[in-house]
Coordinates of C-alpha atoms in Angstrom, one line a residue:
X156 CA 8.3 1.7 3.2
X157 CA 12.2 1.5 3.9
X158 CA 12.4 0.3 0.0
X159 CA 11.8 3.0 -1.1
X160 CA 13.8 5.2 0.8
X161 CA 17.2 2.6 -0.9
X162 CA 19.8 5.5 -1.1
X163 CA 22.1 2.6 -3.0
X164 CA 18.6 2.5 -6.1
X165 CA 19.9 4.9 -8.5
X166 CA 16.1 4.6 -10.1
X167 CA 14.4 4.8 -7.1
X168 CA 16.2 8.3 -6.0
X169 CA 15.5 9.4 -9.7
X170 CA 11.6 8.9 -9.1
X171 CA 10.1 12.4 -6.8
X172 CA 7.3 10.6 -5.6
X173 CA 5.4 14.2 -4.2
X174 CA 5.6 13.7 -0.4
X175 CA 4.9 15.9 1.7
X176 CA 6.1 14.8 5.0
X177 CA 9.3 15.8 6.0
X178 CA 10.6 12.8 8.8
X179 CA 8.7 11.0 10.9
X180 CA 8.8 12.3 14.8
X181 CA 9.3 9.5 16.7
X182 CA 7.8 9.2 21.1
X183 CA 10.8 10.2 22.2
X184 CA 10.6 13.8 19.7
X185 CA 13.6 12.8 17.6
X186 CA 12.0 13.0 13.7
X187 CA 12.9 10.9 11.7
X188 CA 14.6 12.8 8.1
X189 CA 13.6 11.1 5.1
X190 CA 10.3 9.6 5.8
X191 CA 7.5 8.4 3.1
X192 CA 4.7 10.5 3.8
X193 CA 1.5 9.1 4.5
X194 CA -0.5 11.5 1.9
X195 CA -0.9 7.6 -0.9
X196 CA -3.0 9.6 -3.0
X197 CA -0.3 12.3 -3.2
X198 CA 1.7 9.0 -3.0
X199 CA 1.1 7.1 -6.2
X200 CA 0.4 10.0 -8.4
X201 CA 4.9 10.4 -8.4
X202 CA 5.6 7.6 -8.2
X203 CA 2.7 6.9 -11.7
X204 CA 4.9 10.5 -13.3
X205 CA 8.2 9.0 -12.0
X206 CA 7.2 4.7 -14.0
X207 CA 5.6 6.5 -16.5
X208 CA 8.6 9.6 -17.4
X209 CA 11.7 6.8 -17.4
X210 CA 9.5 3.8 -18.9
X211 CA 7.5 6.5 -21.5
X212 CA 5.4 3.8 -23.8
X213 CA 6.8 0.5 -21.8
X214 CA 4.5 2.0 -18.9
X215 CA 0.9 1.1 -19.5
X216 CA -1.7 1.7 -16.9
X217 CA -4.7 -0.3 -17.5
X218 CA -7.8 1.6 -15.6
X219 CA -10.6 0.3 -14.9
X220 CA -9.5 -3.4 -15.2
X221 CA -8.8 -5.8 -12.6
X222 CA -7.5 -9.5 -13.4
X223 CA -9.2 -12.6 -12.9
X224 CA -7.5 -16.2 -13.0
X225 CA -3.7 -17.0 -14.0
X226 CA -3.1 -18.7 -17.2
X227 CA -0.4 -21.9 -17.0
X228 CA 1.6 -23.7 -20.0
X229 CA 3.0 -26.7 -18.6
X230 CA 6.3 -26.4 -21.8
X231 CA 9.3 -25.1 -19.0
X232 CA 11.9 -27.5 -18.3
X233 CA 13.7 -26.1 -15.5
X234 CA 16.9 -28.0 -13.3
X235 CA 16.8 -29.6 -10.1
X236 CA 19.5 -29.2 -7.6
X237 CA 21.7 -32.1 -8.8
X238 CA 21.5 -30.7 -12.6
X239 CA 17.6 -33.1 -13.9
X240 CA 15.6 -31.6 -15.9
X241 CA 11.6 -32.5 -14.8
X242 CA 8.4 -30.4 -16.6
X243 CA 6.6 -27.8 -14.1
X244 CA 4.1 -25.2 -15.6
X245 CA 5.0 -21.2 -16.3
X246 CA 2.5 -18.0 -15.8
X247 CA 2.7 -17.7 -19.4
X248 CA -0.6 -14.8 -19.4
X249 CA -3.0 -13.2 -17.3
X250 CA -7.1 -13.3 -17.9
X251 CA -8.5 -9.2 -17.2
X252 CA -12.4 -8.4 -16.9
X253 CA -12.7 -4.2 -18.0
X254 CA -16.1 -2.7 -16.2
X255 CA -18.3 -4.2 -19.0
X256 CA -17.6 -7.4 -17.8
X257 CA -15.3 -7.9 -21.8
X258 CA -13.2 -10.6 -20.2
X259 CA -9.5 -9.4 -22.1
X260 CA -6.0 -12.5 -22.2
X261 CA -3.0 -10.5 -22.0
X262 CA 0.3 -12.6 -22.4
X263 CA 3.9 -12.4 -21.2
X264 CA 7.2 -13.4 -20.8
X265 CA 7.5 -13.0 -16.8
X266 CA 4.7 -10.7 -14.0
X267 CA 4.8 -9.9 -11.0
X268 CA 2.4 -10.0 -8.7
X269 CA 1.6 -7.2 -6.2
X270 CA -1.7 -6.9 -5.1
X271 CA -2.2 -7.1 -1.8
X272 CA -4.4 -8.9 -0.2
X273 CA -5.8 -10.2 -3.3
X274 CA -2.4 -12.3 -3.9
X275 CA -3.4 -14.5 -2.1
X276 CA -6.4 -15.8 -3.8
X277 CA -5.0 -15.5 -6.8
X278 CA -2.0 -17.4 -5.9
X279 CA -4.3 -20.4 -4.4
X280 CA -4.7 -20.7 -8.1
X281 CA -2.1 -21.8 -9.4
X282 CA -0.6 -23.3 -6.0
X283 CA 1.8 -21.0 -5.6
X284 CA 3.0 -20.6 -1.6
X285 CA 2.0 -16.7 -0.9
X286 CA 2.2 -16.6 2.8
X287 CA -0.4 -12.4 3.1
X288 CA -2.9 -12.0 4.9
X289 CA -5.6 -9.9 6.2
X290 CA -5.4 -8.0 8.8
X291 CA -7.8 -5.0 10.0
X292 CA -6.5 -2.2 10.9
X293 CA -8.7 1.4 11.5
X294 CA -8.4 5.5 9.9
X295 CA -10.0 7.9 10.7
X296 CA -9.2 11.7 9.4
X297 CA -9.1 14.6 11.2
X298 CA -8.8 18.2 10.4
X299 CA -6.5 20.2 13.0
X300 CA -5.1 23.8 13.5
X301 CA -1.8 22.7 14.1
X302 CA -0.4 22.4 11.6
X303 CA 3.1 19.9 10.9
X304 CA 5.4 19.0 8.0
X305 CA 6.1 15.3 9.7
X306 CA 4.7 12.2 11.2
X307 CA 3.5 12.4 14.4
X308 CA 3.8 9.0 16.6
X309 CA 0.9 8.5 18.6
X310 CA 2.1 7.7 22.2
X311 CA 2.7 4.0 23.1
X312 CA 3.1 3.7 20.0
X313 CA -0.5 3.3 18.6
X314 CA -0.2 4.6 15.4
X315 CA 0.6 7.5 13.1
X316 CA -1.2 10.6 11.9
X317 CA 0.6 11.1 8.8
X318 CA -0.2 15.2 7.6
X319 CA -1.8 15.5 4.1
X320 CA -1.4 17.8 1.8
X321 CA -4.6 19.6 1.5
X322 CA -5.8 21.8 3.8
X323 CA -10.0 22.2 4.6
X324 CA -11.0 25.6 5.8
X325 CA -7.9 26.7 6.6
X326 CA -7.0 23.2 8.9
X327 CA -4.2 20.9 8.0
X328 CA -5.7 17.0 7.2
X329 CA -4.6 14.3 8.9
X330 CA -4.8 9.9 8.4
X331 CA -4.6 8.5 11.6
X332 CA -3.8 4.9 11.1
X333 CA -3.8 1.8 13.8
X334 CA -4.3 -1.1 15.8
X335 CA -3.7 -4.3 14.0
X336 CA -5.8 -7.5 14.3
X337 CA -6.5 -11.0 12.8
X338 CA -9.8 -10.7 12.0
X339 CA -12.2 -11.3 9.4
X340 CA -14.5 -8.4 10.3
X341 CA -14.5 -5.5 8.5
X342 CA -17.2 -3.4 11.1
X343 CA -15.2 -0.6 12.1
X344 CA -14.4 -0.4 16.1
X345 CA -15.8 2.5 18.1
X346 CA -13.0 1.4 21.0
X347 CA -9.9 1.8 18.5
X348 CA -11.4 5.4 17.0
X349 CA -11.9 6.8 19.1
X350 CA -7.8 5.3 21.1
X351 CA -5.8 7.5 17.8
X352 CA -8.2 10.6 18.2
X353 CA -7.4 10.7 21.8
X354 CA -3.6 10.2 21.4
X355 CA -3.6 12.1 18.8
X356 CA -5.3 14.9 20.8
X357 CA -2.1 15.3 23.1
X358 CA -0.5 16.3 19.7
X359 CA -3.7 17.8 17.8
X360 CA -5.6 18.7 20.6
X361 CA -8.2 20.9 18.3
X362 CA -8.8 17.9 16.8
X363 CA -12.2 17.1 15.2
X364 CA -12.8 13.9 13.3
X365 CA -14.1 14.3 9.7
X366 CA -14.5 10.2 8.7
X367 CA -12.9 7.0 9.6
X368 CA -13.4 3.0 8.7
X369 CA -11.6 0.0 8.9
X370 CA -10.2 -2.5 6.5
X371 CA -8.5 -5.8 6.1
X372 CA -4.2 -4.3 5.2
X373 CA -2.2 -6.9 3.6
X374 CA 0.5 -8.7 6.4
X375 CA 2.8 -11.2 5.3
X376 CA 5.3 -13.0 7.7
X377 CA 8.5 -11.1 7.7

């Protein structure tokens, strides 16, 4: 998330992301200010509002639709390092599918493929390298009477406890996240969950677990 805190990017700095956390507490206890919040829902809503204000009707959200495939055309010519012209396919459209299974095609001059784990299989279909790999991580939602305003780095750096924007019965919700496993298995590992919860109890001694899950997150070589 470092790019979202780039002080030299005027557009980024002009958007109110709706952060909750005021920074991150490191393992040594030092608090680094200006870090991104772990409340993804709050962040996304703030980002959406900012983009809509910045781009007005040029920014459209097409909800409940998914990308099915990419459309290539062969009318593009590019120059190599020697100045020679050669034929090169170009991306001209995407085929999308709505919740009723109806397909439609969107044409544009440029496309940004930012679909996380789904980016690679989509790019593979048009033979475009996309070094993004799915890695398994664990998420645990907990509550505590301890009300922190910053993300907490868990002992040994195994993960983070990120305060959420809301409370339940007066108790602050936190999202624990941690571990990286290169495995296709999506089933939650109870040992991983217990390790995150026990690490969080060092800072939040009255932890109550609300739910836990595992998912694949995008990971790139850089």
